C-alpha cells in the first residue's frame, strides 16, 4: 500500500519502490497492481503510468479481508463483518447454551472467536453513531446469551438482564 497526497508524490514513491525492488531482484506486476483515489467529488477515472508500467484505477479493493472503496463508505463493510460474527455465534450457540461449560469458558470463547472477527479490521473503520449502535446491539445480544437471565426473588420470575447489568458483569 502506497499512500500520498498527490499523484506526483505517489509517482515518486512508486519509482523509488521500483528502483529498490529492481536492486534486489523484484519487479511490480502491473497487471495485478491497481490504485484507488479517494477525494471529494469522486474525480476522473484515469490509468496511472510510472515508467513502462500502467496501473488501472479501481473504485474499491480488498485489503486484509476488508473491502475499501473511494466513497469512504464503510457501512457495507461493517454489515459484512457483523454477519460473519453472527454466523460464528450461531455455530457456537450450542456451547453458549451448554450447562457443562463455565461462564468463564464461554467468555473466553466469545473473546477469542466472535470478538476477534468483529475487531479484525476495525482499525480501518471510520464509524458513525449508527454504526457504533449496531456494534453495541450485537455485543449486547451475545452478552445476554452468555450471561443468561436472572431470577427475581421478589416477583418469583426470571428476567432478562438490562444493558446496565450486562456491562457491570
PDB file of C-alpha atoms in Angstrom:
ATOM      1  CA  UNK A   1       0.000   0.000   0.000  1.00  0.00           C
ATOM      2  CA  UNK A   2       1.414   3.346  -1.081  1.00  0.00           C
ATOM      3  CA  UNK A   3      -0.273   6.463   0.260  1.00  0.00           C
ATOM      4  CA  UNK A   4       0.269  10.002  -0.983  1.00  0.00           C
ATOM      5  CA  UNK A   5      -1.401  13.391  -1.116  1.00  0.00           C
ATOM      6  CA  UNK A   6      -0.918  13.870  -4.855  1.00  0.00           C
ATOM      7  CA  UNK A   7      -0.233  11.853  -7.989  1.00  0.00           C
ATOM      8  CA  UNK A   8       3.270  13.304  -8.102  1.00  0.00           C
ATOM      9  CA  UNK A   9       4.149  12.117  -4.586  1.00  0.00           C
ATOM     10  CA  UNK A  10       2.746   8.660  -5.312  1.00  0.00           C
ATOM     11  CA  UNK A  11       4.621   8.534  -8.608  1.00  0.00           C
ATOM     12  CA  UNK A  12       7.947   9.366  -6.942  1.00  0.00           C
ATOM     13  CA  UNK A  13       7.288   6.797  -4.181  1.00  0.00           C
ATOM     14  CA  UNK A  14       6.431   4.086  -6.723  1.00  0.00           C
ATOM     15  CA  UNK A  15       9.527   4.949  -8.792  1.00  0.00           C
ATOM     16  CA  UNK A  16      11.690   4.611  -5.676  1.00  0.00           C
ATOM     17  CA  UNK A  17       9.957   1.327  -4.771  1.00  0.00           C
ATOM     18  CA  UNK A  18      10.592   0.001  -8.285  1.00  0.00           C
ATOM     19  CA  UNK A  19      14.244   1.070  -8.124  1.00  0.00           C
ATOM     20  CA  UNK A  20      14.822  -0.649  -4.766  1.00  0.00           C
ATOM     21  CA  UNK A  21      12.857  -3.705  -5.912  1.00  0.00           C
ATOM     22  CA  UNK A  22      14.945  -3.969  -9.078  1.00  0.00           C
ATOM     23  CA  UNK A  23      18.129  -3.780  -6.990  1.00  0.00           C
ATOM     24  CA  UNK A  24      17.088  -6.873  -5.005  1.00  0.00           C
ATOM     25  CA  UNK A  25      15.529  -8.667  -7.989  1.00  0.00           C
ATOM     26  CA  UNK A  26      11.835  -7.863  -7.552  1.00  0.00           C
ATOM     27  CA  UNK A  27       9.502  -6.359 -10.126  1.00  0.00           C
ATOM     28  CA  UNK A  28       5.991  -4.921  -9.881  1.00  0.00           C
ATOM     29  CA  UNK A  29       3.341  -6.842 -11.793  1.00  0.00           C
ATOM     30  CA  UNK A  30       1.379  -4.020 -13.434  1.00  0.00           C
ATOM     31  CA  UNK A  31      -1.423  -6.447 -14.352  1.00  0.00           C
ATOM     32  CA  UNK A  32      -2.101  -7.165 -10.677  1.00  0.00           C
ATOM     33  CA  UNK A  33      -1.285  -3.727  -9.272  1.00  0.00           C
ATOM     34  CA  UNK A  34      -4.184  -1.278  -9.055  1.00  0.00           C
ATOM     35  CA  UNK A  35      -4.663   2.127  -7.492  1.00  0.00           C
ATOM     36  CA  UNK A  36      -7.560   3.954  -5.911  1.00  0.00           C
ATOM     37  CA  UNK A  37      -8.009   7.684  -5.453  1.00  0.00           C
ATOM     38  CA  UNK A  38     -10.101   8.924  -2.544  1.00  0.00           C
ATOM     39  CA  UNK A  39     -11.226  12.533  -2.772  1.00  0.00           C
ATOM     40  CA  UNK A  40     -14.343  14.645  -2.629  1.00  0.00           C
ATOM     41  CA  UNK A  41     -16.419  14.550  -5.763  1.00  0.00           C
ATOM     42  CA  UNK A  42     -15.002  11.235  -6.938  1.00  0.00           C
ATOM     43  CA  UNK A  43     -12.582  12.550  -9.552  1.00  0.00           C
ATOM     44  CA  UNK A  44     -11.649  11.380 -13.017  1.00  0.00           C
ATOM     45  CA  UNK A  45     -11.082   7.762 -13.976  1.00  0.00           C
ATOM     46  CA  UNK A  46      -7.577   7.623 -15.423  1.00  0.00           C
ATOM     47  CA  UNK A  47      -4.907   5.000 -15.571  1.00  0.00           C
ATOM     48  CA  UNK A  48      -1.648   5.873 -13.850  1.00  0.00           C
ATOM     49  CA  UNK A  49       1.704   5.420 -15.598  1.00  0.00           C
ATOM     50  CA  UNK A  50       5.096   5.062 -13.948  1.00  0.00           C
ATOM     51  CA  UNK A  51       7.908   4.245 -16.349  1.00  0.00           C
ATOM     52  CA  UNK A  52       6.699   1.444 -18.626  1.00  0.00           C
ATOM     53  CA  UNK A  53       4.051   0.289 -16.131  1.00  0.00           C
ATOM     54  CA  UNK A  54       0.407   1.335 -16.441  1.00  0.00           C
ATOM     55  CA  UNK A  55      -1.740   0.908 -13.316  1.00  0.00           C
ATOM     56  CA  UNK A  56      -5.526   0.680 -13.534  1.00  0.00           C
ATOM     57  CA  UNK A  57      -7.709   2.844 -11.290  1.00  0.00           C
ATOM     58  CA  UNK A  58     -10.379   0.973  -9.303  1.00  0.00           C
ATOM     59  CA  UNK A  59     -13.356   2.167  -7.242  1.00  0.00           C
ATOM     60  CA  UNK A  60     -12.835  -0.433  -4.491  1.00  0.00           C
ATOM     61  CA  UNK A  61     -10.370  -3.126  -3.491  1.00  0.00           C
ATOM     62  CA  UNK A  62      -9.913  -5.782  -0.849  1.00  0.00           C
ATOM     63  CA  UNK A  63      -7.141  -5.236   1.717  1.00  0.00           C
ATOM     64  CA  UNK A  64      -6.566  -7.617   4.644  1.00  0.00           C
ATOM     65  CA  UNK A  65     -10.018  -9.090   4.065  1.00  0.00           C
ATOM     66  CA  UNK A  66     -11.717  -5.695   4.166  1.00  0.00           C
ATOM     67  CA  UNK A  67     -13.257  -4.035   1.120  1.00  0.00           C
ATOM     68  CA  UNK A  68     -12.232  -0.389   0.895  1.00  0.00           C
ATOM     69  CA  UNK A  69     -13.960   1.984  -1.510  1.00  0.00           C
ATOM     70  CA  UNK A  70     -13.294   5.507  -2.724  1.00  0.00           C
ATOM     71  CA  UNK A  71     -16.566   6.831  -1.278  1.00  0.00           C
ATOM     72  CA  UNK A  72     -15.236   6.417   2.291  1.00  0.00           C
ATOM     73  CA  UNK A  73     -18.422   4.406   2.930  1.00  0.00           C
ATOM     74  CA  UNK A  74     -17.669   1.729   5.490  1.00  0.00           C
ATOM     75  CA  UNK A  75     -21.292   0.812   6.365  1.00  0.00           C
ATOM     76  CA  UNK A  76     -21.344  -2.128   3.947  1.00  0.00           C
ATOM     77  CA  UNK A  77     -18.088  -3.480   5.362  1.00  0.00           C
ATOM     78  CA  UNK A  78     -19.376  -3.219   8.937  1.00  0.00           C
ATOM     79  CA  UNK A  79     -22.525  -5.132   7.950  1.00  0.00           C
ATOM     80  CA  UNK A  80     -20.408  -7.853   6.298  1.00  0.00           C
ATOM     81  CA  UNK A  81     -18.285  -8.126   9.447  1.00  0.00           C
ATOM     82  CA  UNK A  82     -21.368  -8.266  11.692  1.00  0.00           C
ATOM     83  CA  UNK A  83     -22.804 -11.037   9.500  1.00  0.00           C
ATOM     84  CA  UNK A  84     -19.558 -13.026   9.795  1.00  0.00           C
ATOM     85  CA  UNK A  85     -19.528 -12.626  13.589  1.00  0.00           C
ATOM     86  CA  UNK A  86     -23.215 -13.599  13.720  1.00  0.00           C
ATOM     87  CA  UNK A  87     -22.525 -16.758  11.691  1.00  0.00           C
ATOM     88  CA  UNK A  88     -19.717 -17.617  14.106  1.00  0.00           C
ATOM     89  CA  UNK A  89     -22.062 -17.099  17.055  1.00  0.00           C
ATOM     90  CA  UNK A  90     -24.676 -19.425  15.566  1.00  0.00           C
ATOM     91  CA  UNK A  91     -22.023 -22.087  15.013  1.00  0.00           C
ATOM     92  CA  UNK A  92     -21.071 -21.808  18.711  1.00  0.00           C
ATOM     93  CA  UNK A  93     -24.586 -21.326  20.104  1.00  0.00           C
ATOM     94  CA  UNK A  94     -24.811 -24.875  21.499  1.00  0.00           C
ATOM     95  CA  UNK A  95     -21.673 -24.189  23.523  1.00  0.00           C
ATOM     96  CA  UNK A  96     -23.128 -20.922  24.827  1.00  0.00           C
ATOM     97  CA  UNK A  97     -26.314 -22.744  25.895  1.00  0.00           C
ATOM     98  CA  UNK A  98     -24.432 -25.630  27.482  1.00  0.00           C
ATOM     99  CA  UNK A  99     -24.678 -26.059  31.255  1.00  0.00           C
ATOM    100  CA  UNK A 100     -21.431 -28.067  31.188  1.00  0.00           C
ATOM    101  CA  UNK A 101     -19.267 -25.042  30.367  1.00  0.00           C
ATOM    102  CA  UNK A 102     -18.482 -22.394  32.939  1.00  0.00           C
ATOM    103  CA  UNK A 103     -19.283 -18.746  32.348  1.00  0.00           C
ATOM    104  CA  UNK A 104     -15.526 -18.042  32.251  1.00  0.00           C
ATOM    105  CA  UNK A 105     -15.076 -20.564  29.416  1.00  0.00           C
ATOM    106  CA  UNK A 106     -17.967 -19.015  27.497  1.00  0.00           C
ATOM    107  CA  UNK A 107     -16.417 -15.557  27.951  1.00  0.00           C
ATOM    108  CA  UNK A 108     -13.156 -16.933  26.605  1.00  0.00           C
ATOM    109  CA  UNK A 109     -14.974 -18.384  23.564  1.00  0.00           C
ATOM    110  CA  UNK A 110     -16.645 -15.027  22.944  1.00  0.00           C
ATOM    111  CA  UNK A 111     -13.401 -13.072  23.201  1.00  0.00           C
ATOM    112  CA  UNK A 112     -11.278 -15.441  21.141  1.00  0.00           C
ATOM    113  CA  UNK A 113     -13.715 -16.249  18.343  1.00  0.00           C
ATOM    114  CA  UNK A 114     -16.544 -13.755  17.976  1.00  0.00           C
ATOM    115  CA  UNK A 115     -14.865 -10.563  19.184  1.00  0.00           C
ATOM    116  CA  UNK A 116     -11.730 -11.305  17.134  1.00  0.00           C
ATOM    117  CA  UNK A 117     -13.878 -11.500  13.972  1.00  0.00           C
ATOM    118  CA  UNK A 118     -15.506  -8.164  14.846  1.00  0.00           C
ATOM    119  CA  UNK A 119     -12.263  -6.354  15.588  1.00  0.00           C
ATOM    120  CA  UNK A 120     -10.017  -7.824  12.859  1.00  0.00           C
ATOM    121  CA  UNK A 121     -10.090  -4.790  10.556  1.00  0.00           C
ATOM    122  CA  UNK A 122     -11.841  -2.261  12.771  1.00  0.00           C
ATOM    123  CA  UNK A 123      -8.710  -0.067  12.791  1.00  0.00           C
ATOM    124  CA  UNK A 124      -9.575   0.968   9.222  1.00  0.00           C
ATOM    125  CA  UNK A 125     -13.160   1.938  10.103  1.00  0.00           C
ATOM    126  CA  UNK A 126     -14.432   5.474  10.490  1.00  0.00           C
ATOM    127  CA  UNK A 127     -17.779   4.791  12.130  1.00  0.00           C
ATOM    128  CA  UNK A 128     -20.910   6.860  12.517  1.00  0.00           C
ATOM    129  CA  UNK A 129     -23.198   6.842  15.553  1.00  0.00           C
ATOM    130  CA  UNK A 130     -25.458   4.396  13.725  1.00  0.00           C
ATOM    131  CA  UNK A 131     -22.558   2.012  13.081  1.00  0.00           C
ATOM    132  CA  UNK A 132     -21.480   2.217  16.720  1.00  0.00           C
ATOM    133  CA  UNK A 133     -25.029   1.440  17.814  1.00  0.00           C
ATOM    134  CA  UNK A 134     -25.193  -1.622  15.505  1.00  0.00           C
ATOM    135  CA  UNK A 135     -21.988  -2.936  17.062  1.00  0.00           C
ATOM    136  CA  UNK A 136     -23.261  -2.310  20.612  1.00  0.00           C
ATOM    137  CA  UNK A 137     -26.578  -4.041  19.840  1.00  0.00           C
ATOM    138  CA  UNK A 138     -24.719  -7.081  18.530  1.00  0.00           C
ATOM    139  CA  UNK A 139     -22.469  -7.206  21.590  1.00  0.00           C
ATOM    140  CA  UNK A 140     -25.453  -6.944  23.954  1.00  0.00           C
ATOM    141  CA  UNK A 141     -27.176  -9.778  22.099  1.00  0.00           C
ATOM    142  CA  UNK A 142     -24.151 -12.014  22.622  1.00  0.00           C
ATOM    143  CA  UNK A 143     -23.723 -10.981  26.270  1.00  0.00           C
ATOM    144  CA  UNK A 144     -27.391 -11.726  27.008  1.00  0.00           C
ATOM    145  CA  UNK A 145     -26.920 -15.238  25.612  1.00  0.00           C
ATOM    146  CA  UNK A 146     -23.657 -15.612  27.511  1.00  0.00           C
ATOM    147  CA  UNK A 147     -24.856 -14.467  30.942  1.00  0.00           C
ATOM    148  CA  UNK A 148     -28.467 -15.598  30.634  1.00  0.00           C
ATOM    149  CA  UNK A 149     -31.390 -14.329  32.650  1.00  0.00           C
ATOM    150  CA  UNK A 150     -31.502 -13.569  36.381  1.00  0.00           C
ATOM    151  CA  UNK A 151     -34.083 -14.781  38.908  1.00  0.00           C
ATOM    152  CA  UNK A 152     -36.076 -12.043  40.655  1.00  0.00           C
ATOM    153  CA  UNK A 153     -36.811 -13.287  44.192  1.00  0.00           C
ATOM    154  CA  UNK A 154     -39.411 -10.584  44.871  1.00  0.00           C
ATOM    155  CA  UNK A 155     -41.607 -11.351  41.848  1.00  0.00           C
ATOM    156  CA  UNK A 156     -40.570 -15.032  41.694  1.00  0.00           C
ATOM    157  CA  UNK A 157     -39.781 -14.980  37.967  1.00  0.00           C
ATOM    158  CA  UNK A 158     -36.849 -14.972  35.566  1.00  0.00           C
ATOM    159  CA  UNK A 159     -35.921 -11.624  33.996  1.00  0.00           C
ATOM    160  CA  UNK A 160     -33.640 -10.692  31.133  1.00  0.00           C
ATOM    161  CA  UNK A 161     -30.661  -8.656  32.297  1.00  0.00           C
ATOM    162  CA  UNK A 162     -30.721  -4.939  31.495  1.00  0.00           C
ATOM    163  CA  UNK A 163     -27.971  -3.306  29.444  1.00  0.00           C
ATOM    164  CA  UNK A 164     -26.552  -1.714  32.600  1.00  0.00           C
ATOM    165  CA  UNK A 165     -26.409  -5.093  34.341  1.00  0.00           C
ATOM    166  CA  UNK A 166     -24.651  -6.624  31.327  1.00  0.00           C
ATOM    167  CA  UNK A 167     -21.920  -4.004  31.255  1.00  0.00           C
ATOM    168  CA  UNK A 168     -21.374  -4.336  35.024  1.00  0.00           C
ATOM    169  CA  UNK A 169     -20.575  -8.037  34.634  1.00  0.00           C
TER     170      UNK A 169
END
